[in-house]
Amino acid sequence: MKIMIAYDGSRNAKLALAQVVNMFRCNQPLLVLVGVVENPLDATDNNEALFQQEQNDLKQRLQEGVAFAADEGFQAEQLLAEGDARKMLLQATRKITPDLLVIARHSHQPDGGIIAKSLTYFVDELDYMTFGSVSSFLARRAECPLLILPSP
């Protein structure tokens, strides 16, 4: 069994990886963590430096995710892609042909104030009616089963 996980090192991506480890421990699948860094909009030196820094940071987060999976007894690999996250993840599913694609829903943590909590509640209600752009795109186009894990 091969499970591909969209992984960016965020809190939700780490939680999704941990959930996959717990849910599929008895199957011992190969885990493929895929991270996508977006290309800069223009080719200035400043943007190139920011892109390189983002790419290096994502490589490190992917390595940390693979190390976590390995510590849990899983065989794991990483793949780093450049471009639009939606298209690169879809392309990766076609190349890797996983048995399951796992992505975590994006969320924002409230700052604790009453207005922030009210706004967060409203946004969460809208979130339940729709998916994020990456989730929605992949739900319509992925040619493998897709598991969208909710954010806590």
PDB file of N, CA and C in Angstrom, residues 72-130:
ATOM      1  N   GLU A  72       8.454   5.966  13.620  1.00  0.00           N
ATOM      2  CA  GLU A  72       7.233   5.215  13.921  1.00  0.00           C
ATOM      3  C   GLU A  72       7.227   3.849  13.231  1.00  0.00           C
ATOM      4  N   GLY A  73       8.302   3.535  12.510  1.00  0.00           N
ATOM      5  CA  GLY A  73       8.423   2.227  11.881  1.00  0.00           C
ATOM      6  C   GLY A  73       7.919   2.153  10.445  1.00  0.00           C
ATOM      7  N   PHE A  74       7.683   3.294   9.824  1.00  0.00           N
ATOM      8  CA  PHE A  74       7.192   3.327   8.449  1.00  0.00           C
ATOM      9  C   PHE A  74       8.334   3.569   7.480  1.00  0.00           C
ATOM     10  N   GLN A  75       8.186   3.028   6.287  1.00  0.00           N
ATOM     11  CA  GLN A  75       9.070   3.386   5.192  1.00  0.00           C
ATOM     12  C   GLN A  75       8.498   4.664   4.600  1.00  0.00           C
ATOM     13  N   ALA A  76       9.328   5.686   4.422  1.00  0.00           N
ATOM     14  CA  ALA A  76       8.830   6.972   3.950  1.00  0.00           C
ATOM     15  C   ALA A  76       9.805   7.598   2.965  1.00  0.00           C
ATOM     16  N   GLU A  77       9.227   8.341   2.030  1.00  0.00           N
ATOM     17  CA  GLU A  77       9.990   9.074   1.031  1.00  0.00           C
ATOM     18  C   GLU A  77       9.464  10.500   0.973  1.00  0.00           C
ATOM     19  N   GLN A  78      10.231  11.358   0.341  1.00  0.00           N
ATOM     20  CA  GLN A  78       9.789  12.732   0.157  1.00  0.00           C
ATOM     21  C   GLN A  78       9.918  13.132  -1.299  1.00  0.00           C
ATOM     22  N   LEU A  79       9.055  14.063  -1.688  1.00  0.00           N
ATOM     23  CA  LEU A  79       9.079  14.604  -3.037  1.00  0.00           C
ATOM     24  C   LEU A  79       8.833  16.092  -2.921  1.00  0.00           C
ATOM     25  N   LEU A  80       9.684  16.880  -3.541  1.00  0.00           N
ATOM     26  CA  LEU A  80       9.548  18.333  -3.539  1.00  0.00           C
ATOM     27  C   LEU A  80       9.246  18.783  -4.961  1.00  0.00           C
ATOM     28  N   ALA A  81       8.143  19.506  -5.113  1.00  0.00           N
ATOM     29  CA  ALA A  81       7.739  20.004  -6.429  1.00  0.00           C
ATOM     30  C   ALA A  81       7.717  21.523  -6.412  1.00  0.00           C
ATOM     31  N   GLU A  82       7.806  22.123  -7.585  1.00  0.00           N
ATOM     32  CA  GLU A  82       7.764  23.583  -7.731  1.00  0.00           C
ATOM     33  C   GLU A  82       6.621  23.951  -8.649  1.00  0.00           C
ATOM     34  N   GLY A  83       5.793  24.896  -8.210  1.00  0.00           N
ATOM     35  CA  GLY A  83       4.691  25.368  -9.046  1.00  0.00           C
ATOM     36  C   GLY A  83       3.418  25.543  -8.241  1.00  0.00           C
ATOM     37  N   ASP A  84       2.291  25.513  -8.929  1.00  0.00           N
ATOM     38  CA  ASP A  84       0.982  25.631  -8.311  1.00  0.00           C
ATOM     39  C   ASP A  84       0.692  24.353  -7.518  1.00  0.00           C
ATOM     40  N   ALA A  85       0.377  24.495  -6.232  1.00  0.00           N
ATOM     41  CA  ALA A  85       0.200  23.330  -5.356  1.00  0.00           C
ATOM     42  C   ALA A  85      -0.862  22.374  -5.890  1.00  0.00           C
ATOM     43  N   ARG A  86      -1.966  22.917  -6.366  1.00  0.00           N
ATOM     44  CA  ARG A  86      -3.045  22.062  -6.865  1.00  0.00           C
ATOM     45  C   ARG A  86      -2.568  21.202  -8.030  1.00  0.00           C
ATOM     46  N   LYS A  87      -1.935  21.836  -8.989  1.00  0.00           N
ATOM     47  CA  LYS A  87      -1.508  21.121 -10.187  1.00  0.00           C
ATOM     48  C   LYS A  87      -0.355  20.171  -9.904  1.00  0.00           C
ATOM     49  N   MET A  88       0.564  20.578  -9.042  1.00  0.00           N
ATOM     50  CA  MET A  88       1.711  19.731  -8.734  1.00  0.00           C
ATOM     51  C   MET A  88       1.291  18.491  -7.937  1.00  0.00           C
ATOM     52  N   LEU A  89       0.347  18.654  -7.003  1.00  0.00           N
ATOM     53  CA  LEU A  89      -0.148  17.491  -6.258  1.00  0.00           C
ATOM     54  C   LEU A  89      -0.891  16.532  -7.187  1.00  0.00           C
ATOM     55  N   LEU A  90      -1.691  17.082  -8.096  1.00  0.00           N
ATOM     56  CA  LEU A  90      -2.393  16.231  -9.055  1.00  0.00           C
ATOM     57  C   LEU A  90      -1.389  15.488  -9.939  1.00  0.00           C
ATOM     58  N   GLN A  91      -0.374  16.203 -10.414  1.00  0.00           N
ATOM     59  CA  GLN A  91       0.653  15.566 -11.236  1.00  0.00           C
ATOM     60  C   GLN A  91       1.390  14.490 -10.449  1.00  0.00           C
ATOM     61  N   ALA A  92       1.656  14.743  -9.180  1.00  0.00           N
ATOM     62  CA  ALA A  92       2.340  13.750  -8.341  1.00  0.00           C
ATOM     63  C   ALA A  92       1.489  12.494  -8.177  1.00  0.00           C
ATOM     64  N   THR A  93       0.155  12.655  -8.055  1.00  0.00           N
ATOM     65  CA  THR A  93      -0.687  11.457  -7.938  1.00  0.00           C
ATOM     66  C   THR A  93      -0.632  10.626  -9.210  1.00  0.00           C
ATOM     67  N   ARG A  94      -0.506  11.286 -10.335  1.00  0.00           N
ATOM     68  CA  ARG A  94      -0.433  10.551 -11.601  1.00  0.00           C
ATOM     69  C   ARG A  94       0.913   9.847 -11.766  1.00  0.00           C
ATOM     70  N   LYS A  95       1.951  10.451 -11.226  1.00  0.00           N
ATOM     71  CA  LYS A  95       3.292   9.860 -11.322  1.00  0.00           C
ATOM     72  C   LYS A  95       3.478   8.728 -10.299  1.00  0.00           C
ATOM     73  N   ILE A  96       3.058   8.976  -9.073  1.00  0.00           N
ATOM     74  CA  ILE A  96       3.296   8.037  -7.968  1.00  0.00           C
ATOM     75  C   ILE A  96       2.228   6.947  -7.909  1.00  0.00           C
ATOM     76  N   THR A  97       1.029   7.231  -8.401  1.00  0.00           N
ATOM     77  CA  THR A  97      -0.143   6.358  -8.341  1.00  0.00           C
ATOM     78  C   THR A  97      -0.363   5.769  -6.936  1.00  0.00           C
ATOM     79  N   PRO A  98      -0.643   6.648  -5.972  1.00  0.00           N
ATOM     80  CA  PRO A  98      -0.867   6.150  -4.606  1.00  0.00           C
ATOM     81  C   PRO A  98      -2.219   5.444  -4.484  1.00  0.00           C
ATOM     82  N   ASP A  99      -2.326   4.617  -3.463  1.00  0.00           N
ATOM     83  CA  ASP A  99      -3.607   3.984  -3.150  1.00  0.00           C
ATOM     84  C   ASP A  99      -4.527   4.970  -2.442  1.00  0.00           C
ATOM     85  N   LEU A 100      -3.938   6.010  -1.846  1.00  0.00           N
ATOM     86  CA  LEU A 100      -4.705   7.016  -1.121  1.00  0.00           C
ATOM     87  C   LEU A 100      -3.907   8.313  -1.091  1.00  0.00           C
ATOM     88  N   LEU A 101      -4.602   9.421  -1.297  1.00  0.00           N
ATOM     89  CA  LEU A 101      -4.020  10.750  -1.147  1.00  0.00           C
ATOM     90  C   LEU A 101      -4.632  11.374   0.095  1.00  0.00           C
ATOM     91  N   VAL A 102      -3.796  11.900   0.986  1.00  0.00           N
ATOM     92  CA  VAL A 102      -4.263  12.517   2.217  1.00  0.00           C
ATOM     93  C   VAL A 102      -3.858  13.984   2.224  1.00  0.00           C
ATOM     94  N   ILE A 103      -4.829  14.855   2.505  1.00  0.00           N
ATOM     95  CA  ILE A 103      -4.548  16.274   2.676  1.00  0.00           C
ATOM     96  C   ILE A 103      -5.283  16.757   3.916  1.00  0.00           C
ATOM     97  N   ALA A 104      -4.730  17.774   4.544  1.00  0.00           N
ATOM     98  CA  ALA A 104      -5.349  18.384   5.719  1.00  0.00           C
ATOM     99  C   ALA A 104      -6.023  19.675   5.301  1.00  0.00           C
ATOM    100  N   ARG A 105      -7.193  19.905   5.870  1.00  0.00           N
ATOM    101  CA  ARG A 105      -7.868  21.180   5.608  1.00  0.00           C
ATOM    102  C   ARG A 105      -7.096  22.298   6.259  1.00  0.00           C
ATOM    103  N   HIS A 106      -7.095  23.436   5.619  1.00  0.00           N
ATOM    104  CA  HIS A 106      -6.429  24.622   6.147  1.00  0.00           C
ATOM    105  C   HIS A 106      -7.311  25.240   7.220  1.00  0.00           C
ATOM    106  N   SER A 107      -6.706  25.774   8.286  1.00  0.00           N
ATOM    107  CA  SER A 107      -7.491  26.451   9.313  1.00  0.00           C
ATOM    108  C   SER A 107      -6.719  27.634   9.855  1.00  0.00           C
ATOM    109  N   HIS A 108      -7.455  28.530  10.486  1.00  0.00           N
ATOM    110  CA  HIS A 108      -6.865  29.687  11.156  1.00  0.00           C
ATOM    111  C   HIS A 108      -7.244  29.624  12.622  1.00  0.00           C
ATOM    112  N   GLN A 109      -6.282  29.834  13.492  1.00  0.00           N
ATOM    113  CA  GLN A 109      -6.569  29.827  14.919  1.00  0.00           C
ATOM    114  C   GLN A 109      -7.028  31.215  15.349  1.00  0.00           C
ATOM    115  N   PRO A 110      -8.131  31.323  16.113  1.00  0.00           N
ATOM    116  CA  PRO A 110      -8.582  32.632  16.586  1.00  0.00           C
ATOM    117  C   PRO A 110      -7.641  33.183  17.638  1.00  0.00           C
ATOM    118  N   ASP A 111      -7.650  34.507  17.787  1.00  0.00           N
ATOM    119  CA  ASP A 111      -6.780  35.126  18.779  1.00  0.00           C
ATOM    120  C   ASP A 111      -7.407  35.161  20.165  1.00  0.00           C
ATOM    121  N   GLY A 112      -8.628  34.686  20.299  1.00  0.00           N
ATOM    122  CA  GLY A 112      -9.238  34.587  21.612  1.00  0.00           C
ATOM    123  C   GLY A 112     -10.248  35.672  21.923  1.00  0.00           C
ATOM    124  N   GLY A 113     -10.262  36.778  21.185  1.00  0.00           N
ATOM    125  CA  GLY A 113     -11.220  37.841  21.440  1.00  0.00           C
ATOM    126  C   GLY A 113     -12.616  37.453  20.972  1.00  0.00           C
ATOM    127  N   ILE A 114     -13.643  38.116  21.522  1.00  0.00           N
ATOM    128  CA  ILE A 114     -15.022  37.785  21.175  1.00  0.00           C
ATOM    129  C   ILE A 114     -15.302  38.020  19.695  1.00  0.00           C
ATOM    130  N   ILE A 115     -14.745  39.083  19.143  1.00  0.00           N
ATOM    131  CA  ILE A 115     -14.968  39.352  17.716  1.00  0.00           C
ATOM    132  C   ILE A 115     -14.281  38.288  16.879  1.00  0.00           C
ATOM    133  N   ALA A 116     -13.052  37.946  17.250  1.00  0.00           N
ATOM    134  CA  ALA A 116     -12.323  36.916  16.503  1.00  0.00           C
ATOM    135  C   ALA A 116     -13.057  35.585  16.580  1.00  0.00           C
ATOM    136  N   LYS A 117     -13.575  35.237  17.760  1.00  0.00           N
ATOM    137  CA  LYS A 117     -14.306  33.972  17.894  1.00  0.00           C
ATOM    138  C   LYS A 117     -15.563  33.978  17.042  1.00  0.00           C
ATOM    139  N   SER A 118     -16.279  35.099  17.014  1.00  0.00           N
ATOM    140  CA  SER A 118     -17.490  35.198  16.195  1.00  0.00           C
ATOM    141  C   SER A 118     -17.154  35.064  14.716  1.00  0.00           C
ATOM    142  N   LEU A 119     -16.104  35.767  14.285  1.00  0.00           N
ATOM    143  CA  LEU A 119     -15.696  35.680  12.889  1.00  0.00           C
ATOM    144  C   LEU A 119     -15.217  34.276  12.547  1.00  0.00           C
ATOM    145  N   THR A 120     -14.471  33.674  13.459  1.00  0.00           N
ATOM    146  CA  THR A 120     -13.979  32.322  13.229  1.00  0.00           C
ATOM    147  C   THR A 120     -15.144  31.347  13.109  1.00  0.00           C
ATOM    148  N   TYR A 121     -16.141  31.495  13.973  1.00  0.00           N
ATOM    149  CA  TYR A 121     -17.317  30.631  13.901  1.00  0.00           C
ATOM    150  C   TYR A 121     -17.989  30.767  12.543  1.00  0.00           C
ATOM    151  N   PHE A 122     -18.166  32.014  12.066  1.00  0.00           N
ATOM    152  CA  PHE A 122     -18.791  32.271  10.778  1.00  0.00           C
ATOM    153  C   PHE A 122     -17.972  31.652   9.646  1.00  0.00           C
ATOM    154  N   VAL A 123     -16.665  31.869   9.669  1.00  0.00           N
ATOM    155  CA  VAL A 123     -15.788  31.313   8.630  1.00  0.00           C
ATOM    156  C   VAL A 123     -15.807  29.791   8.686  1.00  0.00           C
ATOM    157  N   ASP A 124     -15.798  29.218   9.898  1.00  0.00           N
ATOM    158  CA  ASP A 124     -15.857  27.758  10.023  1.00  0.00           C
ATOM    159  C   ASP A 124     -17.141  27.198   9.421  1.00  0.00           C
ATOM    160  N   GLU A 125     -18.251  27.892   9.622  1.00  0.00           N
ATOM    161  CA  GLU A 125     -19.511  27.446   9.034  1.00  0.00           C
ATOM    162  C   GLU A 125     -19.421  27.447   7.507  1.00  0.00           C
ATOM    163  N   LEU A 126     -18.817  28.478   6.955  1.00  0.00           N
ATOM    164  CA  LEU A 126     -18.626  28.506   5.499  1.00  0.00           C
ATOM    165  C   LEU A 126     -17.686  27.398   5.053  1.00  0.00           C
ATOM    166  N   ASP A 127     -16.646  27.140   5.858  1.00  0.00           N
ATOM    167  CA  ASP A 127     -15.703  26.069   5.540  1.00  0.00           C
ATOM    168  C   ASP A 127     -16.400  24.714   5.462  1.00  0.00           C
ATOM    169  N   TYR A 128     -17.363  24.486   6.347  1.00  0.00           N
ATOM    170  CA  TYR A 128     -18.058  23.209   6.335  1.00  0.00           C
ATOM    171  C   TYR A 128     -18.891  23.039   5.070  1.00  0.00           C
ATOM    172  N   MET A 129     -19.288  24.144   4.458  1.00  0.00           N
ATOM    173  CA  MET A 129     -20.083  24.073   3.231  1.00  0.00           C
ATOM    174  C   MET A 129     -19.201  23.926   1.995  1.00  0.00           C
ATOM    175  N   THR A 130     -17.952  24.351   2.086  1.00  0.00           N
ATOM    176  CA  THR A 130     -17.052  24.286   0.936  1.00  0.00           C
ATOM    177  C   THR A 130     -15.691  23.767   1.376  1.00  0.00           C
TER     178      THR A 130
END
